PDB file of C-alpha atoms and ligand atoms in Angstrom:
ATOM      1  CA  UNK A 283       8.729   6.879  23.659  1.00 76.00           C
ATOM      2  CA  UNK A 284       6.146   8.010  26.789  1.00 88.00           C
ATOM      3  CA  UNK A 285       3.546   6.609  28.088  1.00 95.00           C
ATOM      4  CA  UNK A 286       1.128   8.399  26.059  1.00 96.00           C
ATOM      5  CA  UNK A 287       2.381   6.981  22.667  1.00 96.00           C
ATOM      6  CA  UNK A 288       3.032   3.560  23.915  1.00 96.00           C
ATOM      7  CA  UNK A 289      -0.297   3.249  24.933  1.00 96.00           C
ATOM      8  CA  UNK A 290      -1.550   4.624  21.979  1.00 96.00           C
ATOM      9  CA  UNK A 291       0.641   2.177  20.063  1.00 95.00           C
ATOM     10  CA  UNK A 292      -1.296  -0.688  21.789  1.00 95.00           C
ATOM     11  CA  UNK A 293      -5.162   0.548  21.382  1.00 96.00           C
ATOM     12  CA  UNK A 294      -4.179   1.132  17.513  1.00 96.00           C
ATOM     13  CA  UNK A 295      -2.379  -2.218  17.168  1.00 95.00           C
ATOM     14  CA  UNK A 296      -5.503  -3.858  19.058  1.00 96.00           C
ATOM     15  CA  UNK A 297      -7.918  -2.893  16.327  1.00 96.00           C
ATOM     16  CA  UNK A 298      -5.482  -5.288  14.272  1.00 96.00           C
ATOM     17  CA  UNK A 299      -6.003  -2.978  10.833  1.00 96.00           C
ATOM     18  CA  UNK A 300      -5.766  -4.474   7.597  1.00 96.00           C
ATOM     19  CA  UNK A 301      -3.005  -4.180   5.070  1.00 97.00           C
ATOM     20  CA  UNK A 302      -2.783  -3.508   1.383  1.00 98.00           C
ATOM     21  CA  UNK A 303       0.143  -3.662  -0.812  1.00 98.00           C
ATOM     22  CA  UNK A 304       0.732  -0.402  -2.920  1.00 98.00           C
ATOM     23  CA  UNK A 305       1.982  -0.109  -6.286  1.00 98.00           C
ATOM     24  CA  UNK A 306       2.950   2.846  -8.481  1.00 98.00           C
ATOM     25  CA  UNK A 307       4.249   3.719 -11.867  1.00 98.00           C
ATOM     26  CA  UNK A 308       6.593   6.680 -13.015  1.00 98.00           C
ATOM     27  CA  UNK A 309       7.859   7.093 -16.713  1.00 97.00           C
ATOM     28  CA  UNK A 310      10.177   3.846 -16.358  1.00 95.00           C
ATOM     29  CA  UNK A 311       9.654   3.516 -12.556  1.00 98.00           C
ATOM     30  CA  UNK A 312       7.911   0.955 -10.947  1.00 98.00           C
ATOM     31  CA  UNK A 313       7.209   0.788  -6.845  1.00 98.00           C
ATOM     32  CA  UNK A 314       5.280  -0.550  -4.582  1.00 98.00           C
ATOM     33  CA  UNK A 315       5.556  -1.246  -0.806  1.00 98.00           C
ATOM     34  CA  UNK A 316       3.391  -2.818   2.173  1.00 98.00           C
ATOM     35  CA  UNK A 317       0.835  -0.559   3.707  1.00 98.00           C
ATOM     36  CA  UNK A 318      -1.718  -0.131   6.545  1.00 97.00           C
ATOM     37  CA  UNK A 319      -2.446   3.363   6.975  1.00 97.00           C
ATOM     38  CA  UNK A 320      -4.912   3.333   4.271  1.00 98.00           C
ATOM     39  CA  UNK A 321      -9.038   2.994   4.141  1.00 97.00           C
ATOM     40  CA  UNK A 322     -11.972   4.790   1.993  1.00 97.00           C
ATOM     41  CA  UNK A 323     -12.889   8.190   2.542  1.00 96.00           C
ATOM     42  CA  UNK A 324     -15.797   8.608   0.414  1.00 96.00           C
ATOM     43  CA  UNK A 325     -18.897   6.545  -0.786  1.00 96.00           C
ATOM     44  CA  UNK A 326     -20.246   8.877  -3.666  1.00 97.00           C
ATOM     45  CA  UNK A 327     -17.293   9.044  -5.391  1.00 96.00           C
ATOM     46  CA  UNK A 328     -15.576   6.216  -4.339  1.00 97.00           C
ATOM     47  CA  UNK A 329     -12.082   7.820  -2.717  1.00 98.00           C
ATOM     48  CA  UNK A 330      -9.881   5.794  -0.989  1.00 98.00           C
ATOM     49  CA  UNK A 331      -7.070   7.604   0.983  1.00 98.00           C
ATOM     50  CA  UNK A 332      -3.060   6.178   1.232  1.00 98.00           C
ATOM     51  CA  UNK A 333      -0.408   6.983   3.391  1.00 98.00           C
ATOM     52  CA  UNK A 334       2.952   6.427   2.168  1.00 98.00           C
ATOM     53  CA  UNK A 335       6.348   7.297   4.216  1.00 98.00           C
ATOM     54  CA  UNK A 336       8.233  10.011   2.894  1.00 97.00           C
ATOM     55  CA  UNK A 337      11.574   7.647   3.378  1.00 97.00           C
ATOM     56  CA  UNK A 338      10.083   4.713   1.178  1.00 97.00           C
ATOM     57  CA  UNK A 339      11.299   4.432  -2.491  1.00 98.00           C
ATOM     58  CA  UNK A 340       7.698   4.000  -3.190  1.00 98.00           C
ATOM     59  CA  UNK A 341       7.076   7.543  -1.937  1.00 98.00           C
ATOM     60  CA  UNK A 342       9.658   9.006  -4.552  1.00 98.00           C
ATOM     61  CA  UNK A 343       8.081   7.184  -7.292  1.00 98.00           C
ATOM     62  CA  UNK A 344       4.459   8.167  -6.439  1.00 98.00           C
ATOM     63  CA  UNK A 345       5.782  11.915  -6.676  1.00 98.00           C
ATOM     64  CA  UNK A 346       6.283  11.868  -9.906  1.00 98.00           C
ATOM     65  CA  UNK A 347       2.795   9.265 -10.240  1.00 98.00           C
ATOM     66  CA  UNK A 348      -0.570  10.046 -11.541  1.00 98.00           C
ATOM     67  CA  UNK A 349      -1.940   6.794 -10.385  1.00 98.00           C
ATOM     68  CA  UNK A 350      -1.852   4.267  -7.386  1.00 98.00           C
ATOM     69  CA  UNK A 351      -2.997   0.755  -7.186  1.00 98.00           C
ATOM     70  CA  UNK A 352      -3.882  -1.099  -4.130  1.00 98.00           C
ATOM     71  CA  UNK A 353      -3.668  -4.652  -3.768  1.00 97.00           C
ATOM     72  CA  UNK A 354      -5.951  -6.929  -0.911  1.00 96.00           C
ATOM     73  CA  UNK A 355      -2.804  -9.868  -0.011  1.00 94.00           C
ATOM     74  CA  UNK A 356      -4.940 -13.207   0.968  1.00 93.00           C
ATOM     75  CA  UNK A 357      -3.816 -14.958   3.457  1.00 91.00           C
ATOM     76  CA  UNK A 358      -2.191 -17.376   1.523  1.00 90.00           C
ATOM     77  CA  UNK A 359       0.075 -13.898   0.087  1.00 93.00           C
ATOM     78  CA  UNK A 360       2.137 -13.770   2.897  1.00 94.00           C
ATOM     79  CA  UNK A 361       5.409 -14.499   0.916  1.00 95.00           C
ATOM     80  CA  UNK A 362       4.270 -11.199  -1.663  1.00 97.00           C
ATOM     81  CA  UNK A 363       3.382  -9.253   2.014  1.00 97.00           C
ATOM     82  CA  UNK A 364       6.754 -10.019   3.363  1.00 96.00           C
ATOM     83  CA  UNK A 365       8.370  -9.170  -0.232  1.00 97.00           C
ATOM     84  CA  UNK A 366       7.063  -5.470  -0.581  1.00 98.00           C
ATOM     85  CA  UNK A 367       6.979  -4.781   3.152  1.00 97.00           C
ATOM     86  CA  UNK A 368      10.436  -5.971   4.009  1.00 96.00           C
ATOM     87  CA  UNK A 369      12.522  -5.030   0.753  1.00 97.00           C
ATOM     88  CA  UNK A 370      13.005  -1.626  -0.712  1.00 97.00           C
ATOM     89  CA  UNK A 371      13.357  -0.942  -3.936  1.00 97.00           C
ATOM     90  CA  UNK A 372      16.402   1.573  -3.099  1.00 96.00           C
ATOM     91  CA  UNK A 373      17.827  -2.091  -3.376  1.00 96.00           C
ATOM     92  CA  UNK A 374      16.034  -4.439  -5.034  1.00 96.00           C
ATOM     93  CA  UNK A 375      13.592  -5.098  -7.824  1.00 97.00           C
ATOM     94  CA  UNK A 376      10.802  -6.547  -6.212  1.00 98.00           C
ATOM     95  CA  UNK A 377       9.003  -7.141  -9.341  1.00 98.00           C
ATOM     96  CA  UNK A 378      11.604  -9.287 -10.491  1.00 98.00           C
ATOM     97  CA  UNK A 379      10.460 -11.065  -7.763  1.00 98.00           C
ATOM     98  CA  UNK A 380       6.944 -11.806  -8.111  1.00 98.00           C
ATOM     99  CA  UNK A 381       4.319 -12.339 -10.777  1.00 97.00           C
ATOM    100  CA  UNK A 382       2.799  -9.126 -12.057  1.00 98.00           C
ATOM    101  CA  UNK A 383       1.487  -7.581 -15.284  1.00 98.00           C
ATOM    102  CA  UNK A 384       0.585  -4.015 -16.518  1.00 98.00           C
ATOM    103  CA  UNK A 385      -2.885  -3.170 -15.674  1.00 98.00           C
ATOM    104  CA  UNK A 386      -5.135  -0.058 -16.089  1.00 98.00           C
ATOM    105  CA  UNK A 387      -2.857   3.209 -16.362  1.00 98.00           C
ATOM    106  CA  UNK A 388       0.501   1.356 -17.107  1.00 98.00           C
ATOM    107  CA  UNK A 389       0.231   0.170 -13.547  1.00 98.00           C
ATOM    108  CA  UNK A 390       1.744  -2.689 -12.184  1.00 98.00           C
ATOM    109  CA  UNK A 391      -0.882  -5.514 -11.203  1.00 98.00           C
ATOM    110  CA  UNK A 392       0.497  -8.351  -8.219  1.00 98.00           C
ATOM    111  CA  UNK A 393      -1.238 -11.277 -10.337  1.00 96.00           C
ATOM    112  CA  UNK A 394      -0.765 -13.138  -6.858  1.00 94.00           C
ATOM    113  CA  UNK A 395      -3.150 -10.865  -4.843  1.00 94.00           C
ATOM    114  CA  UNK A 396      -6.708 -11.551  -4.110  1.00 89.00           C
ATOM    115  CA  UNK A 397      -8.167  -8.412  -5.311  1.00 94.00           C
ATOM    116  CA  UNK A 398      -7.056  -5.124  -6.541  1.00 97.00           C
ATOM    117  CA  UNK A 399      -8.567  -1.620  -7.621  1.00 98.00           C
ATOM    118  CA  UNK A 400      -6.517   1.348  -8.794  1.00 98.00           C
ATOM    119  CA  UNK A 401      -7.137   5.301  -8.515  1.00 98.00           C
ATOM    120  CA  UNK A 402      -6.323   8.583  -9.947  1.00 98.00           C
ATOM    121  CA  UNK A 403      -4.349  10.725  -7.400  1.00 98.00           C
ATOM    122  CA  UNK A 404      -6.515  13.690  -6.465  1.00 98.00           C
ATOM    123  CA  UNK A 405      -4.988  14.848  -3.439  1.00 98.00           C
ATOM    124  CA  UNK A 406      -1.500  14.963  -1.356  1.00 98.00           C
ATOM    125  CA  UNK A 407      -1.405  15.733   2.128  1.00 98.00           C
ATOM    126  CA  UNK A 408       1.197  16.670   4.496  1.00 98.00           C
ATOM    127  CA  UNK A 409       0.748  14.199   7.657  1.00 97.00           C
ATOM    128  CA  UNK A 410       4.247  14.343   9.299  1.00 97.00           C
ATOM    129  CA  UNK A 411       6.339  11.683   8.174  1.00 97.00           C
ATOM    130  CA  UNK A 412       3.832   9.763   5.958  1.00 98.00           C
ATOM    131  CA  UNK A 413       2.138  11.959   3.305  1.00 98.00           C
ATOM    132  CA  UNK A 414      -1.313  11.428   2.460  1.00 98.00           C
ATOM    133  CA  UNK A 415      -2.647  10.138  -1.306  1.00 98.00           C
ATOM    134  CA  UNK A 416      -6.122  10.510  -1.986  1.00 98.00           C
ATOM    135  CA  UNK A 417      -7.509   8.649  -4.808  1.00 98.00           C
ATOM    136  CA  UNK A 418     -10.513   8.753  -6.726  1.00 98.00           C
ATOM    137  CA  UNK A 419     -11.493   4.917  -8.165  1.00 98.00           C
ATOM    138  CA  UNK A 420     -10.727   3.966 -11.322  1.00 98.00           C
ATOM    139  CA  UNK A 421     -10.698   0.648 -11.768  1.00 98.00           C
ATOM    140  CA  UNK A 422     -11.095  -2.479 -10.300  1.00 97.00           C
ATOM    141  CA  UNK A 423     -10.498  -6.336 -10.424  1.00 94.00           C
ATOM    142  CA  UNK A 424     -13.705  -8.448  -9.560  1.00 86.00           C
ATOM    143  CA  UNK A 425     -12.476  -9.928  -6.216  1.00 86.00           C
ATOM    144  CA  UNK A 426     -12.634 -13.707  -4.860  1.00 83.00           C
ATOM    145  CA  UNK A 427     -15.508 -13.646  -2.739  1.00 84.00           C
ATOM    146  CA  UNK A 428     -13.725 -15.959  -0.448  1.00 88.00           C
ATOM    147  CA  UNK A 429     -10.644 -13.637   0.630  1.00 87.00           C
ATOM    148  CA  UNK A 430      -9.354 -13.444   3.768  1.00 90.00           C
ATOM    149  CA  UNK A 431      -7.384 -10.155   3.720  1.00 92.00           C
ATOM    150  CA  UNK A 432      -4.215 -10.269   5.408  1.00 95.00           C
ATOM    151  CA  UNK A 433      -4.088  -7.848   8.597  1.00 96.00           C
ATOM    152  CA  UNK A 434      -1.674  -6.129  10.932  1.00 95.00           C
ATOM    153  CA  UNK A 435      -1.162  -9.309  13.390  1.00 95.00           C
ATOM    154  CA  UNK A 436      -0.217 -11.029  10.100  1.00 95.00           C
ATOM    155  CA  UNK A 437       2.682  -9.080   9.425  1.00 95.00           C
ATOM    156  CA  UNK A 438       3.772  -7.205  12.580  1.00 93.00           C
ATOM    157  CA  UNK A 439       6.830  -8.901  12.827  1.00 92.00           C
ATOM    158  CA  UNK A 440       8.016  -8.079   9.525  1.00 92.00           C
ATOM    159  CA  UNK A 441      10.898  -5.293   9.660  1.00 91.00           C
ATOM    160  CA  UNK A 442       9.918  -2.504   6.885  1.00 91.00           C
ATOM    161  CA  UNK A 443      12.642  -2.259   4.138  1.00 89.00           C
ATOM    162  CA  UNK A 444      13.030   1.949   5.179  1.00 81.00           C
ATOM    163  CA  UNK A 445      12.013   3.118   8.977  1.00 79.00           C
ATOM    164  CA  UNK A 446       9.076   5.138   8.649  1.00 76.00           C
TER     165      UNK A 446
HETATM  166  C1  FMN B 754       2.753  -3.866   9.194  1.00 75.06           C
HETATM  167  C2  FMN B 754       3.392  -2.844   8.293  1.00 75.06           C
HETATM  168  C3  FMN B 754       2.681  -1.709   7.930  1.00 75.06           C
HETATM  169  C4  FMN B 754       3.254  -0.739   7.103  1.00 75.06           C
HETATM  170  N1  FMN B 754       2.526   0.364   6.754  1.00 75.06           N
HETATM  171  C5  FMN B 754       3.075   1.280   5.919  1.00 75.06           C
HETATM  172  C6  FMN B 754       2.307   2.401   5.494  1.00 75.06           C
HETATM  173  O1  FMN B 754       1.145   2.590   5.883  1.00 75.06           O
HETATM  174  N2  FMN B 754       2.875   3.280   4.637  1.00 75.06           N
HETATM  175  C7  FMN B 754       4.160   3.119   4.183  1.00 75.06           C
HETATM  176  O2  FMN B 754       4.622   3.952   3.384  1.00 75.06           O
HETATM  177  N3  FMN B 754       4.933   2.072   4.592  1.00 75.06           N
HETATM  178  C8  FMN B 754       4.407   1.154   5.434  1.00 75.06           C
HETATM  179  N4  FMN B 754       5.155   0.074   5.843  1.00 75.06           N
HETATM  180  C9  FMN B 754       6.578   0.018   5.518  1.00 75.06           C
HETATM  181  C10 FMN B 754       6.928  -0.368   4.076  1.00 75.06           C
HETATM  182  O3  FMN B 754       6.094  -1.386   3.567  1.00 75.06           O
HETATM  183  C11 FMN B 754       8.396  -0.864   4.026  1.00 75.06           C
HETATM  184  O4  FMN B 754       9.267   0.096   4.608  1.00 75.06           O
HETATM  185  C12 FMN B 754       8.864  -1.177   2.624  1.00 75.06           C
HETATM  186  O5  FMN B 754      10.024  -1.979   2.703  1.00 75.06           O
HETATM  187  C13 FMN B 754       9.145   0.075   1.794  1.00 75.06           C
HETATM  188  O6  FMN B 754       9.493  -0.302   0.503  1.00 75.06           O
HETATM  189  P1  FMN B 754       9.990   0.785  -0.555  1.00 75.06           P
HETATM  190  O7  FMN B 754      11.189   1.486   0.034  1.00 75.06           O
HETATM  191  O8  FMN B 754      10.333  -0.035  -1.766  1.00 75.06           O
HETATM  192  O9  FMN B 754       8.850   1.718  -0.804  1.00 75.06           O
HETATM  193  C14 FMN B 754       4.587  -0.910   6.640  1.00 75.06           C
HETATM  194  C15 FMN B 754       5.308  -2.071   6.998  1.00 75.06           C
HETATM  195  C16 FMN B 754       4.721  -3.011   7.815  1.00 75.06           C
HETATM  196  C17 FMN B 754       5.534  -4.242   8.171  1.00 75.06           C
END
């Protein structure tokens, strides 16, 4: 790595981003990973934009996905954070690992995390190795207005269940 993208490594990691957890549904498929490259795009509609890596399980299943839902992990969700950001579900179910039930679209719903909205997929974008998702809002869980969302500093440590 140069100089150049070291030190834009730094400036990005400075601005200590916060992180959502992703989930997806396909036919029998369920997914979902750990994300921060991810914010809304649009106020009028309401479009929110993800970025999954094209060598995450989650990015196969969301292929083949109409919908996303995106999750807002507390600060007491660490555990769920480390669980979808560390595992892949090339290996493991991570839903038979946490508390969950089917929400708007067939979509999997992390009954753990502080707030949650889902959206159709509108949009894929080529962005090198992550692929942009736009969504336009669908639906979405009436938040605790006390949340602390989890953010990058939280969770840099974790090693991602597939290099990006
Ligand atoms: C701080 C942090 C940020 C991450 N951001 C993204 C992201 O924006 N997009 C993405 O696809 N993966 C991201 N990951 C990696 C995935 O969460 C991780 O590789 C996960 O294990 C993939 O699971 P899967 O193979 O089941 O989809 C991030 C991981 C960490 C620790």
């Amino acid at each position: 790595m140069g100089s150049r993208d070291a030190a834009f490594d730094t400036i990005v990691a400075t601005t200590d981003y916060p992180v959502c957890i992703v989930t997806t549904v396909a036919g029998q498929d369920m997914a979902g990973c750990l994300v921060g490259f991810a914010g809304q795009m649009s106020i009028e509609p309401r479009r929110f934009l993800v970025a999954l890596s094209k060598s995450n399980y989650t990015y196969s299943v969301a292929q083949r996905a109409e919908h996303l839902a995106v999750h807002l992990p507390d600060k007491d969700n660490l555990a769920l954070a480390e669980l979808f950001g560390r595992e892949t579900g090339s290996a493991v179910d991570k839903f038979a690992h946490c508390e969950w039930r089917v929400g708007p679209h067939g979509l999997p719903i992390l009954t753990a995390a502080a707030a949650w909205f889902t959206g159709a997929i509108l949009q894929r974008h080529d962005f090198g190795d992550h692929e942009g998702t736009l969504l336009e809002l669908t639906a979405a869980g009436t938040p605790d207005p006390s949340v602390t969302g989890l953010r990058y500093h939280d969770v840099a440590d974790l090693s991602p269940g597939h290099s990006a």
